[in-house]
CSV table of C-alpha atoms and ligand atoms in Angstrom, one decimal:
chain,number,residue,atom,x,y,z
A,1410,MET,CA,0.0,0.0,0.0
A,1411,LYS,CA,1.3,3.4,-0.9
A,1412,GLU,CA,0.9,6.6,1.1
A,1413,ALA,CA,0.5,9.9,-0.7
A,1414,ARG,CA,2.5,12.0,1.7
A,1415,ASN,CA,2.3,14.7,-1.0
A,1416,ILE,CA,0.6,14.7,-4.3
A,1417,VAL,CA,2.8,15.9,-7.1
A,1418,LEU,CA,1.3,17.1,-10.4
A,1419,THR,CA,3.5,17.1,-13.5
A,1420,GLY,CA,2.9,17.5,-17.2
A,1421,PHE,CA,3.3,19.9,-20.1
A,1422,MET,CA,2.3,23.5,-20.0
A,1423,GLY,CA,-1.5,23.9,-20.4
A,1424,THR,CA,-2.4,20.5,-19.0
A,1425,GLY,CA,-4.1,22.0,-16.0
A,1426,LYS,CA,-1.6,21.4,-13.2
A,1427,THR,CA,-2.5,24.6,-11.3
A,1428,SER,CA,-6.3,24.4,-11.6
A,1429,VAL,CA,-6.5,20.7,-10.9
A,1430,GLY,CA,-4.0,21.1,-8.1
A,1431,LYS,CA,-6.1,23.8,-6.4
A,1432,THR,CA,-9.1,21.6,-6.6
A,1433,LEU,CA,-7.3,18.5,-5.2
A,1434,ALA,CA,-5.8,20.5,-2.4
A,1435,GLU,CA,-9.2,21.8,-1.3
A,1436,TRP,CA,-10.7,18.3,-1.4
A,1437,VAL,CA,-8.0,16.7,0.7
A,1438,THR,CA,-7.2,19.8,2.8
A,1439,PHE,CA,-3.6,19.7,1.8
A,1440,GLU,CA,-1.6,22.9,1.2
A,1441,PHE,CA,-1.4,23.9,-2.5
A,1442,SER,CA,2.2,24.6,-3.5
A,1443,ASP,CA,2.6,26.0,-7.0
A,1444,MET,CA,6.2,26.0,-8.0
A,1445,ASP,CA,6.0,28.8,-10.6
A,1446,ALA,CA,4.0,31.0,-8.2
A,1447,ILE,CA,6.6,30.4,-5.4
A,1448,ILE,CA,9.4,31.3,-7.7
A,1449,GLU,CA,7.6,34.4,-8.9
A,1450,LYS,CA,6.9,35.5,-5.3
A,1451,GLU,CA,10.5,34.9,-4.1
A,1452,GLU,CA,12.0,36.6,-7.2
A,1453,GLY,CA,9.5,39.5,-7.3
A,1454,LYS,CA,9.2,38.9,-11.0
A,1455,THR,CA,7.0,36.9,-13.4
A,1456,VAL,CA,8.3,33.7,-15.0
A,1457,PRO,CA,8.6,35.5,-18.4
A,1458,GLU,CA,10.5,38.4,-16.7
A,1459,ILE,CA,12.9,35.9,-15.0
A,1460,PHE,CA,13.6,34.2,-18.4
A,1461,ALA,CA,14.2,37.5,-20.1
A,1462,GLU,CA,16.3,39.1,-17.4
A,1463,LYS,CA,18.2,36.3,-15.9
A,1464,GLY,CA,17.9,33.4,-18.4
A,1465,GLU,CA,16.6,29.9,-18.4
A,1466,ALA,CA,19.6,28.4,-16.4
A,1467,TYR,CA,18.9,30.8,-13.5
A,1468,PHE,CA,15.2,29.8,-13.6
A,1469,ARG,CA,16.0,26.1,-13.6
A,1470,GLN,CA,18.4,26.5,-10.6
A,1471,LYS,CA,15.7,28.3,-8.7
A,1472,GLU,CA,13.2,25.6,-9.8
A,1473,SER,CA,15.5,22.9,-8.4
A,1474,GLU,CA,15.9,24.7,-5.1
A,1475,VAL,CA,12.1,25.0,-4.7
A,1476,ALA,CA,11.6,21.3,-5.7
A,1477,GLN,CA,14.1,20.1,-3.1
A,1478,ARG,CA,12.5,22.3,-0.4
A,1479,LEU,CA,8.9,21.3,-1.2
A,1480,ALA,CA,9.9,17.6,-1.3
A,1481,ARG,CA,10.9,17.9,2.4
A,1482,GLY,CA,7.3,19.0,3.3
A,1483,ASN,CA,4.1,17.1,4.0
A,1484,LYS,CA,0.5,17.2,3.0
A,1485,GLN,CA,0.9,19.4,0.0
A,1486,VAL,CA,-0.4,19.2,-3.6
A,1487,ILE,CA,2.6,20.4,-5.5
A,1488,ALA,CA,2.1,21.7,-9.0
A,1489,THR,CA,5.4,21.6,-10.7
A,1490,GLY,CA,6.4,23.6,-13.8
A,1491,GLY,CA,6.3,21.8,-17.1
A,1492,GLY,CA,10.1,21.6,-17.3
A,1493,THR,CA,10.7,20.3,-13.7
A,1494,VAL,CA,10.9,16.8,-15.1
A,1495,LYS,CA,14.1,17.7,-17.0
A,1496,ASP,CA,16.4,17.5,-14.0
A,1497,PRO,CA,16.5,13.9,-12.7
A,1498,LYS,CA,17.4,15.2,-9.2
A,1499,ASN,CA,14.1,17.1,-9.0
A,1500,MET,CA,12.1,14.0,-9.9
A,1501,GLU,CA,14.1,11.8,-7.5
A,1502,ALA,CA,13.3,14.1,-4.6
A,1503,LEU,CA,9.7,14.5,-5.6
A,1504,LYS,CA,9.2,10.7,-6.1
A,1505,GLU,CA,10.5,10.2,-2.5
A,1506,ALA,CA,8.0,12.9,-1.4
A,1507,GLY,CA,4.9,11.3,-2.7
A,1508,ILE,CA,2.8,10.1,-5.6
A,1509,ILE,CA,3.5,11.6,-9.0
A,1510,VAL,CA,0.6,12.3,-11.3
A,1511,CYS,CA,1.2,13.4,-14.9
A,1512,LEU,CA,-1.6,15.4,-16.6
A,1513,THR,CA,-1.7,15.2,-20.4
A,1514,ALA,CA,-3.6,17.0,-23.2
A,1515,SER,CA,-3.6,17.0,-27.0
A,1516,VAL,CA,-1.6,19.6,-28.8
A,1517,ASP,CA,-4.8,21.4,-29.8
A,1518,THR,CA,-5.9,21.7,-26.2
A,1519,ILE,CA,-2.4,22.8,-25.1
A,1520,LEU,CA,-2.4,25.4,-27.9
A,1521,GLN,CA,-5.8,26.7,-26.8
A,1522,ARG,CA,-5.1,26.8,-23.1
A,1523,THR,CA,-1.6,28.4,-23.4
A,1524,ALA,CA,-3.0,31.0,-25.8
A,1525,ALA,CA,-5.6,32.0,-23.2
A,1526,GLU,CA,-2.9,32.3,-20.6
A,1527,GLY,CA,-0.6,34.6,-22.6
A,1528,GLU,CA,3.2,34.8,-22.6
A,1529,ARG,CA,5.1,31.6,-22.5
A,1530,PRO,CA,8.9,32.2,-22.8
A,1531,LEU,CA,9.9,28.7,-24.1
A,1532,LEU,CA,7.2,28.6,-26.7
A,1533,ASP,CA,7.6,32.2,-27.9
A,1534,ALA,CA,11.4,32.4,-28.0
A,1535,SER,CA,11.9,29.3,-30.1
A,1536,GLY,CA,11.3,31.1,-33.4
A,1537,ASP,CA,8.8,28.3,-34.4
A,1538,ASP,CA,5.1,28.9,-34.4
A,1539,ARG,CA,3.5,27.8,-31.2
A,1540,ARG,CA,2.1,24.5,-32.5
A,1541,ALA,CA,5.6,23.5,-33.8
A,1542,ALA,CA,7.2,24.7,-30.6
A,1543,ILE,CA,4.8,22.6,-28.5
A,1544,GLU,CA,5.2,19.5,-30.7
A,1545,LYS,CA,9.0,19.8,-30.5
A,1546,LEU,CA,9.2,20.2,-26.7
A,1547,LEU,CA,6.6,17.5,-26.2
A,1548,ALA,CA,8.6,15.1,-28.3
A,1549,GLU,CA,11.8,16.0,-26.4
A,1550,ARG,CA,10.1,15.3,-23.0
A,1551,GLU,CA,7.8,12.5,-23.9
A,1552,ALA,CA,9.9,9.8,-22.1
A,1553,LEU,CA,10.3,12.0,-18.9
A,1554,TYR,CA,6.5,12.5,-18.6
A,1555,LYS,CA,6.0,8.7,-18.6
A,1556,GLU,CA,8.2,8.1,-15.5
A,1557,VAL,CA,5.3,8.7,-13.2
A,1558,ASP,CA,2.8,6.8,-11.0
A,1559,TYR,CA,-0.4,7.9,-12.8
A,1560,THR,CA,-1.2,9.5,-16.1
A,1561,ILE,CA,-4.5,11.3,-16.5
A,1562,ASP,CA,-5.8,12.8,-19.8
A,1563,THR,CA,-7.4,16.2,-19.3
A,1564,ASP,CA,-8.9,16.8,-22.8
A,1565,GLY,CA,-12.5,18.1,-22.5
A,1566,LYS,CA,-12.5,17.7,-18.7
A,1567,THR,CA,-13.0,20.2,-15.9
A,1568,PRO,CA,-10.6,20.4,-13.0
A,1569,ASP,CA,-13.3,18.6,-10.9
A,1570,ASP,CA,-13.5,15.8,-13.4
A,1571,VAL,CA,-9.7,15.3,-13.4
A,1572,ALA,CA,-9.4,15.5,-9.6
A,1573,GLY,CA,-12.2,12.9,-9.4
A,1574,GLU,CA,-10.4,10.6,-11.7
A,1575,ILE,CA,-7.2,10.9,-9.7
A,1576,PHE,CA,-9.1,9.9,-6.6
A,1577,SER,CA,-10.8,7.0,-8.3
A,1578,ARG,CA,-7.3,5.7,-9.4
A,1579,PHE,CA,-6.0,6.2,-5.8
A,1580,GLU,CA,-9.0,4.3,-4.4
A,1581,MET,CA,-8.5,1.4,-6.8
A,1582,ASP,CA,-4.9,1.1,-5.7
A,1583,SER,CA,-5.7,1.7,-2.0
A,1584,VAL,CA,-3.4,4.8,-2.0
A,1585,MET,CA,-3.7,6.3,1.5
A,1586,LEU,CA,-3.6,9.9,2.5
A,1587,PRO,CA,-1.4,10.7,5.6
A,1588,SER,CA,-3.1,10.3,8.9
A,1589,PHE,CA,-0.9,12.8,10.8
B,1013,S3P,C1,8.0,25.6,-18.4
B,1013,S3P,C2,6.7,25.6,-18.0
B,1013,S3P,C3,6.1,26.7,-17.2
B,1013,S3P,C4,7.2,27.5,-16.5
B,1013,S3P,C5,8.3,27.9,-17.4
B,1013,S3P,C6,9.0,26.8,-18.1
B,1013,S3P,C7,8.5,24.5,-19.2
B,1013,S3P,O1,5.3,26.2,-16.2
B,1013,S3P,O2,7.8,26.8,-15.4
B,1013,S3P,O3,7.7,28.8,-18.4
B,1013,S3P,O4,9.7,24.3,-19.3
B,1013,S3P,O5,7.7,23.7,-19.7
B,1013,S3P,P1,3.8,25.6,-16.5
B,1013,S3P,O6,3.9,24.2,-17.0
B,1013,S3P,O7,3.1,25.7,-15.2
B,1013,S3P,O8,3.2,26.5,-17.5
């Protein structure tokens, strides 16, 4: 039997990590920890500003620090950034910390959701159009998004639908939530 000391949401941009994470955290009364939001607060800048002013390497270093710190905590739903999977050390720590759920979506859905949300440094700086940039990054990361405990497709689903599916899967496998 596995215990979900923390629930970690991973997946590409636009797969709903933040909205599903908030719903899940409310349902199980865990703290909601959104890695991008924590980085933005600590840096006093938005993610696009950090990329533009300090570069991706700086952002990744900060992201790793936050992943390691959160992995030491308990009873959190952690929404990672889409690129957190790229550093094996991040995932090693987060796997130790709890159950990893990867949210997925079709390229069309990702395109729609990321367009609605505005600036995305990695998609906009590539020189490709957004669809091509998404396809390329998804292909690069495909294997990394598969190294998880659960994969849940989010196409056409609300955050409540997805959170409900995650719980059904936990129930089927007798995944326990911490009792402390
Ligand atoms: C990134 C995803 C973003 C953010 C940054 C880099 C990525 O997070 O961390 O722009 O490399 O996929 P979301 O997945 O929450 O949009």
